[in-house]
XYZ file of C-alpha atoms in Angstrom:
233
model
C -5.907 -26.842 -10.580
C -2.266 -27.891 -10.834
C 0.165 -25.052 -10.250
C 3.463 -25.189 -12.174
C 6.755 -24.362 -10.447
C 7.875 -20.733 -10.076
C 8.631 -18.964 -13.326
C 12.365 -18.276 -13.804
C 13.100 -14.596 -14.153
C 13.360 -11.339 -12.229
C 10.175 -11.948 -10.177
C 10.288 -14.946 -7.892
C 8.659 -15.127 -4.488
C 10.204 -16.543 -1.337
C 7.216 -18.500 -0.110
C 5.467 -15.521 1.489
C 1.810 -16.071 2.381
C -0.686 -13.922 0.463
C -4.367 -13.621 1.380
C -6.579 -13.117 -1.696
C -9.929 -11.569 -0.701
C -12.287 -11.857 -3.669
C -15.945 -12.967 -3.922
C -15.786 -14.078 -7.576
C -14.430 -17.655 -7.339
C -13.051 -17.871 -10.881
C -11.247 -14.533 -10.582
C -9.885 -15.447 -7.144
C -8.519 -18.700 -8.571
C -6.836 -16.806 -11.421
C -5.130 -14.417 -9.012
C -4.050 -17.337 -6.845
C -2.747 -19.224 -9.882
C -0.579 -16.335 -11.022
C 0.811 -15.689 -7.550
C 1.585 -19.325 -6.796
C 3.359 -19.909 -10.089
C 5.749 -17.126 -9.066
C 6.624 -18.740 -5.757
C 4.105 -17.412 -3.220
C 1.588 -19.350 -1.127
C -2.011 -18.161 -1.259
C -5.203 -18.451 0.717
C -8.570 -17.318 -0.663
C -11.199 -15.565 1.460
C -14.604 -15.214 -0.287
C -15.794 -12.271 1.822
C -14.638 -9.687 4.326
C -15.671 -11.687 7.391
C -13.560 -14.670 6.310
C -10.670 -12.315 5.564
C -10.715 -10.750 9.034
C -10.909 -14.163 10.675
C -7.914 -15.341 8.641
C -5.911 -12.226 9.571
C -6.656 -12.787 13.250
C -5.666 -16.451 13.107
C -2.459 -15.947 11.132
C -1.322 -12.616 9.767
C -0.409 -12.919 6.061
C 2.617 -11.261 4.477
C 0.386 -9.362 2.019
C -3.328 -8.953 1.252
C -4.867 -8.643 -2.223
C -8.289 -7.136 -1.561
C -11.477 -6.444 -3.503
C -13.678 -3.644 -2.145
C -17.173 -4.835 -3.128
C -17.472 -7.819 -0.809
C -20.438 -9.484 0.897
C -20.915 -9.403 4.674
C -17.998 -7.051 5.435
C -16.855 -4.750 2.627
C -13.265 -4.014 1.680
C -13.264 -0.571 3.276
C -14.011 -2.102 6.661
C -11.386 -4.804 6.122
C -8.696 -2.163 5.522
C -9.802 -0.248 8.606
C -9.789 -3.323 10.850
C -6.445 -4.609 9.547
C -4.792 -1.224 9.997
C -5.849 -1.192 13.652
C -3.385 -4.014 14.290
C -0.885 -4.293 11.451
C 1.067 -2.563 8.681
C 0.874 -5.631 6.409
C 0.906 -4.486 2.742
C -2.567 -4.243 1.187
C -3.120 -4.078 -2.576
C -6.681 -3.176 -3.571
C -7.897 -4.858 -6.778
C -11.324 -3.524 -7.714
C -13.636 -2.383 -10.491
C -14.126 0.916 -8.643
C -11.817 3.145 -10.656
C -12.854 6.698 -9.770
C -10.301 9.083 -8.322
C -12.488 9.509 -5.233
C -12.405 5.749 -4.573
C -8.638 5.618 -5.103
C -8.095 8.547 -2.730
C -10.324 6.907 -0.139
C -8.585 3.535 -0.502
C -5.113 4.968 -0.083
C -6.228 7.220 2.776
C -7.742 4.216 4.555
C -4.400 2.436 4.525
C -4.021 0.555 1.226
C -0.487 0.527 -0.177
C -1.524 0.206 -3.814
C -4.711 0.420 -5.883
C -5.274 -1.542 -9.101
C -8.453 -1.363 -11.205
C -10.128 -4.191 -13.113
C -9.718 -5.374 -15.790
C -6.103 -5.866 -14.854
C -2.920 -7.330 -16.236
C -1.917 -10.326 -14.135
C 1.808 -9.856 -14.853
C 1.405 -6.270 -13.629
C -0.291 -7.499 -10.446
C 2.581 -9.936 -9.879
C 5.060 -7.071 -10.273
C 3.128 -4.904 -7.825
C 2.971 -7.713 -5.262
C 6.726 -8.240 -5.576
C 7.341 -4.507 -5.180
C 5.115 -4.244 -2.086
C 6.838 -7.198 -0.405
C 10.246 -5.779 -1.307
C 9.310 -2.432 0.263
C 8.075 -4.170 3.407
C 11.291 -6.197 3.716
C 13.693 -3.414 2.885
C 12.314 -0.366 4.713
C 14.461 -0.854 7.794
C 17.586 -1.575 5.728
C 17.706 1.858 4.054
C 20.751 3.804 5.277
C 19.680 6.562 7.666
C 16.092 5.302 7.853
C 16.249 5.119 11.669
C 17.364 8.737 12.079
C 14.950 11.334 13.440
C 14.213 14.285 11.151
C 12.999 17.623 12.480
C 11.775 20.683 10.612
C 9.833 23.673 12.005
C 6.730 22.217 13.624
C 7.249 18.637 12.439
C 9.152 15.647 13.822
C 9.645 12.304 12.044
C 10.921 9.457 14.210
C 12.691 6.913 12.007
C 12.603 4.112 14.585
C 8.936 4.194 15.546
C 7.705 5.807 12.277
C 5.853 8.260 14.506
C 5.103 11.667 12.982
C 4.201 14.701 15.087
C 3.089 18.157 13.956
C 3.174 20.769 16.739
C 3.643 17.874 19.196
C 0.414 16.237 18.022
C 0.581 12.743 16.468
C -0.355 12.329 12.819
C -1.384 8.813 11.850
C 0.007 7.955 8.412
C -0.206 4.856 6.260
C 3.124 3.146 5.443
C 3.107 4.693 1.954
C 2.339 8.183 3.261
C 5.183 7.825 5.760
C 7.671 6.815 3.035
C 6.567 9.761 0.888
C 6.873 12.268 3.732
C 10.239 10.849 4.800
C 11.635 11.068 1.276
C 10.561 14.699 0.921
C 11.715 15.667 4.430
C 15.191 14.374 3.635
C 15.316 16.866 0.727
C 13.943 20.148 2.102
C 13.586 22.851 -0.521
C 14.351 20.463 -3.395
C 11.946 20.091 -6.306
C 11.656 16.317 -6.809
C 10.390 15.209 -10.253
C 7.251 13.083 -10.108
C 8.912 10.118 -11.816
C 11.816 10.150 -9.337
C 9.411 10.339 -6.411
C 7.319 7.437 -7.702
C 10.400 5.258 -8.132
C 11.787 6.177 -4.707
C 8.544 5.564 -2.790
C 6.864 2.770 -4.780
C 9.532 1.280 -7.053
C 10.715 1.261 -10.699
C 7.442 -0.124 -12.056
C 5.505 2.951 -10.890
C 7.392 5.648 -12.818
C 4.294 6.706 -14.791
C 1.597 6.202 -12.138
C 0.979 9.908 -11.525
C -2.616 9.235 -10.449
C -1.338 7.153 -7.531
C 1.092 9.895 -6.538
C -1.548 12.660 -6.704
C -3.945 10.668 -4.528
C -1.287 9.941 -1.904
C -0.009 13.542 -1.831
C -3.577 14.776 -1.426
C -4.169 12.468 1.552
C -0.838 13.315 3.165
C -1.410 17.061 2.810
C -4.843 16.795 4.403
C -3.509 14.887 7.405
C -0.643 17.323 7.978
C -2.868 20.383 7.474
C -5.274 19.161 10.147
C -2.486 19.658 12.704
C -0.386 22.398 11.103
C -2.519 25.496 11.670
C -2.402 26.591 8.049
C 1.257 25.753 7.339
C 1.975 23.831 4.130
C 4.730 21.247 4.195
C 4.394 19.996 0.613
C 4.443 22.339 -2.371
C 3.982 21.270 -5.993
C 4.537 22.910 -9.345
């Protein structure tokens, strides 16, 4: 397949390396085609074992990951990758239930897209995830430590402690908690929260927000002795 040059417009990659983990060859090639024509380099892994070997040999800048994979499934891939890296992971799968989305985000995925999908939308989500990864440290005040009763958020290490006990958060959960902790007592509209944590293209993705809030609440509650740090209306 011949890949045309990057498409002029608002979305243009900077040569980042993206690992596409997908066991359907034709679909993997389509994803790769769309990503490469927007300026990214891709590598295809046909199963979870190949994906983990590729990550160990050379960590990609982002992973596009199916869940239903032979040999090693996508759940295990997320778990193994998160043991060593915070590289952005976008799940692309036919498993569209809320339980699967909650599990995927809780395991460490940064985004969750269900098939059939819009390839331009996937391109936009990849661009947004890479932009978040590049720009997190550049946000004014992001390195400051925030403290509220019983909770401490270290902006340099991204370490979160509740009652002096560490709470292990995914990158997305950390950004969500940080954004809320910087605005104690303020009711933040869902659309504003989605844009602040994920980006402008996520303004209406309330399902993604609900799943992430649910996971974050559960992790904090496990250490908080009954205290609630996130209230919703």
